[in-house]
């Protein structure tokens, strides 16, 4: 019994050392802020570029004249979906942006955003194809051009359909950014590693990091489920 009490006492001391001592919780908070900022920037870039790629594939499927756009989109998707994001991050930081003093978080936003775009493009393409073709025909019968029909009728409905999937992509991005510490960015994972190096105890700070990710993912998942239920209710009205 005494040994169990002593073990819990030791663990409590180590967690105090990892989180409270020297105000280390502030480092965790700053690292978490950076993680969220990188994720938000990456998902924004991913959505914007993903829309372009999805339109490239959509236009290529509708007209042979746009076939080259489909080829470009397919090459892009093959490269970014077929290689590990960690390798992409290293290439961007140590090769592509090596000649310029670009901050690591910016490199992370660009890399994760370009990688995310490959997945978002498929999500958006599926959303576009899920819109009833009668909607497009109705737009054209009203005298709208193909571009107007896409921007005013098809895309708003497609985006509504894919919002839950985009929420899942954001959750995935938050977890993927854990590797950015390998290029020197002080995200929450890197902070945990640094504290482990300074205290010579890695378990406690890394458990704090894991709990932070777990709490964030659980909260976002719950919010996404609530959002999906509200969308379903509005569709039934």
Coordinates of C-alpha atoms in Angstrom, one line a residue:
X1 CA 0.0 0.0 0.0
X2 CA 2.8 2.4 0.9
X3 CA 4.5 1.6 -2.4
X4 CA 1.4 2.5 -4.3
X5 CA 1.0 5.8 -2.4
X6 CA 4.7 6.5 -3.0
X7 CA 4.2 5.9 -6.7
X8 CA 1.2 8.2 -7.0
X9 CA 3.1 10.8 -5.0
X10 CA 6.1 10.6 -7.4
X11 CA 3.8 10.8 -10.5
X12 CA 2.1 13.9 -9.0
X13 CA 5.5 15.5 -8.4
X14 CA 6.6 14.7 -12.0
X15 CA 3.3 16.1 -13.5
X16 CA 3.8 19.3 -11.3
X17 CA 7.3 19.6 -12.7
X18 CA 6.1 19.1 -16.3
X19 CA 3.2 21.5 -16.1
X20 CA 3.3 23.9 -13.2
X21 CA 7.0 24.4 -12.3
X22 CA 8.6 27.4 -14.0
X23 CA 5.1 28.3 -15.5
X24 CA 5.5 25.6 -18.1
X25 CA 1.8 25.5 -18.7
X26 CA 2.3 28.9 -20.5
X27 CA 4.6 27.1 -23.0
X28 CA 1.9 24.5 -23.6
X29 CA -0.7 27.2 -24.2
X30 CA 1.6 29.1 -26.6
X31 CA 2.3 25.8 -28.4
X32 CA -1.4 25.0 -28.6
X33 CA -2.1 28.5 -30.1
X34 CA 0.5 27.9 -32.8
X35 CA -1.0 24.4 -33.5
X36 CA -4.5 25.9 -34.0
X37 CA -3.2 28.8 -36.1
X38 CA -1.3 26.5 -38.4
X39 CA -4.4 24.2 -38.7
X40 CA -6.7 27.1 -39.5
X41 CA -4.4 28.6 -42.1
X42 CA -3.8 25.2 -43.7
X43 CA -7.5 24.3 -43.9
X44 CA -8.3 27.8 -45.4
X45 CA -5.6 27.3 -48.0
X46 CA -6.7 23.7 -48.6
X47 CA -10.4 24.7 -49.2
X48 CA -9.5 27.5 -51.6
X49 CA -7.1 25.4 -53.6
X50 CA -9.4 22.3 -53.3
X51 CA -12.2 24.2 -54.9
X52 CA -10.0 25.1 -57.9
X53 CA -8.9 21.5 -58.3
X54 CA -12.4 20.2 -57.9
X55 CA -13.6 22.6 -60.6
X56 CA -10.7 21.5 -62.9
X57 CA -11.9 17.9 -62.6
X58 CA -15.5 18.8 -63.0
X59 CA -14.9 20.9 -66.2
X60 CA -12.6 18.1 -67.6
X61 CA -15.5 15.6 -67.1
X62 CA -17.9 17.9 -69.0
X63 CA -15.7 19.1 -71.9
X64 CA -12.8 17.6 -73.8
X65 CA -11.5 21.1 -74.3
X66 CA -10.7 21.2 -70.5
X67 CA -9.0 17.9 -70.5
X68 CA -5.6 19.4 -69.6
X69 CA -7.2 20.8 -66.5
X70 CA -8.2 17.3 -65.4
X71 CA -4.7 16.1 -66.1
X72 CA -3.2 18.8 -63.9
X73 CA -5.6 18.1 -61.1
X74 CA -5.0 14.3 -61.3
X75 CA -1.2 14.8 -61.2
X76 CA -1.5 17.1 -58.2
X77 CA -3.8 14.6 -56.3
X78 CA -1.6 11.7 -57.1
X79 CA 1.6 13.4 -55.8
X80 CA 0.1 14.8 -52.6
X81 CA -2.1 11.9 -51.8
X82 CA 0.6 9.3 -52.7
X83 CA 3.5 10.6 -50.6
X84 CA 3.7 11.1 -46.8
X85 CA 3.0 14.5 -45.5
X86 CA 6.1 14.3 -43.3
X87 CA 8.3 13.9 -46.4
X88 CA 6.5 16.8 -48.1
X89 CA 7.2 19.0 -45.0
X90 CA 10.9 18.2 -45.1
X91 CA 11.1 18.9 -48.8
X92 CA 9.3 22.2 -48.5
X93 CA 11.5 23.3 -45.6
X94 CA 14.9 22.0 -46.5
X95 CA 14.6 22.3 -50.3
X96 CA 11.9 24.5 -51.7
X97 CA 12.0 27.3 -49.2
X98 CA 15.6 26.8 -48.1
X99 CA 16.9 29.9 -49.9
X100 CA 14.5 32.2 -48.1
X101 CA 14.1 33.0 -44.4
X102 CA 10.5 31.9 -44.2
X103 CA 9.3 31.1 -40.6
X104 CA 8.6 27.4 -39.9
X105 CA 4.9 28.0 -39.1
X106 CA 4.4 29.6 -42.6
X107 CA 6.1 26.7 -44.2
X108 CA 3.8 24.4 -42.2
X109 CA 0.7 26.3 -43.3
X110 CA 1.7 26.0 -47.0
X111 CA 2.7 22.3 -46.8
X112 CA -0.3 21.2 -44.8
X113 CA -2.6 23.4 -46.9
X114 CA -1.3 22.0 -50.2
X115 CA -1.6 18.4 -48.8
X116 CA -5.1 19.1 -47.5
X117 CA -6.2 20.5 -50.9
X118 CA -5.7 17.1 -52.5
X119 CA -8.3 15.6 -50.1
X120 CA -10.6 18.6 -50.0
X121 CA -10.7 18.5 -53.8
X122 CA -12.2 15.0 -53.8
X123 CA -14.7 16.0 -51.0
X124 CA -15.8 19.1 -53.0
X125 CA -16.0 17.1 -56.3
X126 CA -18.2 14.5 -54.6
X127 CA -20.4 17.4 -53.2
X128 CA -20.8 18.9 -56.7
X129 CA -21.8 15.6 -58.2
X130 CA -24.3 15.0 -55.4
X131 CA -26.2 18.0 -56.5
X132 CA -29.2 16.9 -58.6
X133 CA -28.5 17.6 -62.3
X134 CA -31.9 19.1 -62.5
X135 CA -30.6 22.1 -60.6
X136 CA -28.1 22.8 -63.4
X137 CA -30.7 22.4 -66.0
X138 CA -33.0 24.7 -64.1
X139 CA -30.3 27.4 -64.0
X140 CA -29.6 27.1 -67.7
X141 CA -33.3 27.3 -68.5
X142 CA -33.4 30.6 -66.5
X143 CA -30.8 32.0 -68.9
X144 CA -27.8 31.7 -66.5
X145 CA -24.4 30.9 -68.0
X146 CA -22.5 27.8 -67.0
X147 CA -20.3 29.9 -64.7
X148 CA -23.3 31.6 -63.1
X149 CA -25.1 28.3 -62.6
X150 CA -22.1 26.8 -60.9
X151 CA -21.4 29.8 -58.6
X152 CA -25.0 30.7 -57.7
X153 CA -26.8 27.3 -57.7
X154 CA -24.5 24.3 -57.6
X155 CA -21.6 25.4 -55.4
X156 CA -23.8 26.8 -52.5
X157 CA -25.6 23.4 -52.3
X158 CA -22.4 21.4 -52.7
X159 CA -20.7 23.4 -49.9
X160 CA -23.7 22.8 -47.6
X161 CA -23.4 19.1 -48.3
X162 CA -19.7 18.9 -47.6
X163 CA -19.4 21.0 -44.5
X164 CA -19.4 18.0 -42.1
X165 CA -16.6 16.4 -44.2
X166 CA -14.6 19.6 -44.1
X167 CA -15.0 19.6 -40.3
X168 CA -13.5 16.2 -40.2
X169 CA -10.6 17.4 -42.4
X170 CA -9.9 20.2 -40.0
X171 CA -9.8 17.7 -37.1
X172 CA -7.4 15.5 -39.1
X173 CA -5.2 18.6 -39.8
X174 CA -4.9 19.4 -36.1
X175 CA -3.5 16.0 -35.5
X176 CA -1.2 16.0 -38.6
X177 CA 0.4 19.3 -37.5
X178 CA 2.1 17.4 -34.6
X179 CA 5.0 16.7 -36.9
X180 CA 5.9 20.4 -37.6
X181 CA 8.2 20.4 -34.5
X182 CA 10.6 18.4 -36.7
X183 CA 11.5 21.6 -38.6
X184 CA 11.8 23.6 -35.4
X185 CA 8.3 25.2 -34.9
X186 CA 7.3 25.3 -31.2
X187 CA 3.9 23.7 -31.5
X188 CA 2.4 21.9 -28.5
X189 CA 4.1 18.6 -29.3
X190 CA 7.6 20.2 -29.6
X191 CA 7.0 22.0 -26.3
X192 CA 6.3 18.6 -24.7
X193 CA 9.5 17.2 -26.2
X194 CA 11.6 20.2 -25.0
X195 CA 10.2 19.9 -21.4
X196 CA 11.0 16.2 -21.4
X197 CA 14.5 17.0 -22.4
X198 CA 14.9 19.6 -19.7
X199 CA 13.4 17.5 -16.9
X200 CA 14.7 14.1 -18.2
X201 CA 11.2 12.7 -17.8
X202 CA 9.3 12.4 -21.2
X203 CA 6.2 10.5 -20.1
X204 CA 4.5 13.3 -18.2
X205 CA 4.9 16.2 -20.6
X206 CA 4.0 13.9 -23.6
X207 CA 0.9 12.7 -21.7
X208 CA -0.1 16.4 -21.2
X209 CA 0.3 16.8 -25.0
X210 CA -1.8 13.7 -25.7
X211 CA -4.6 14.9 -23.3
X212 CA -4.6 18.4 -25.0
X213 CA -5.1 16.8 -28.5
X214 CA -7.7 14.3 -27.1
X215 CA -9.8 17.1 -25.5
X216 CA -9.7 19.3 -28.6
X217 CA -10.6 16.4 -30.9
X218 CA -13.4 15.2 -28.7
X219 CA -14.9 18.7 -28.3
X220 CA -14.7 19.4 -32.1
X221 CA -16.2 15.9 -32.8
X222 CA -19.1 16.7 -30.5
X223 CA -19.7 20.1 -32.1
X224 CA -19.5 18.6 -35.6
X225 CA -22.1 16.0 -34.6
X226 CA -24.4 18.7 -33.3
X227 CA -23.9 20.7 -36.5
X228 CA -24.7 17.6 -38.6
X229 CA -27.9 17.0 -36.6
X230 CA -29.0 20.6 -37.2
X231 CA -28.3 20.3 -40.9
X232 CA -30.4 17.1 -41.0
X233 CA -33.3 18.8 -39.2
X234 CA -33.2 21.8 -41.6
X235 CA -33.2 19.4 -44.6
X236 CA -36.4 17.7 -43.3
X237 CA -38.3 21.0 -43.1

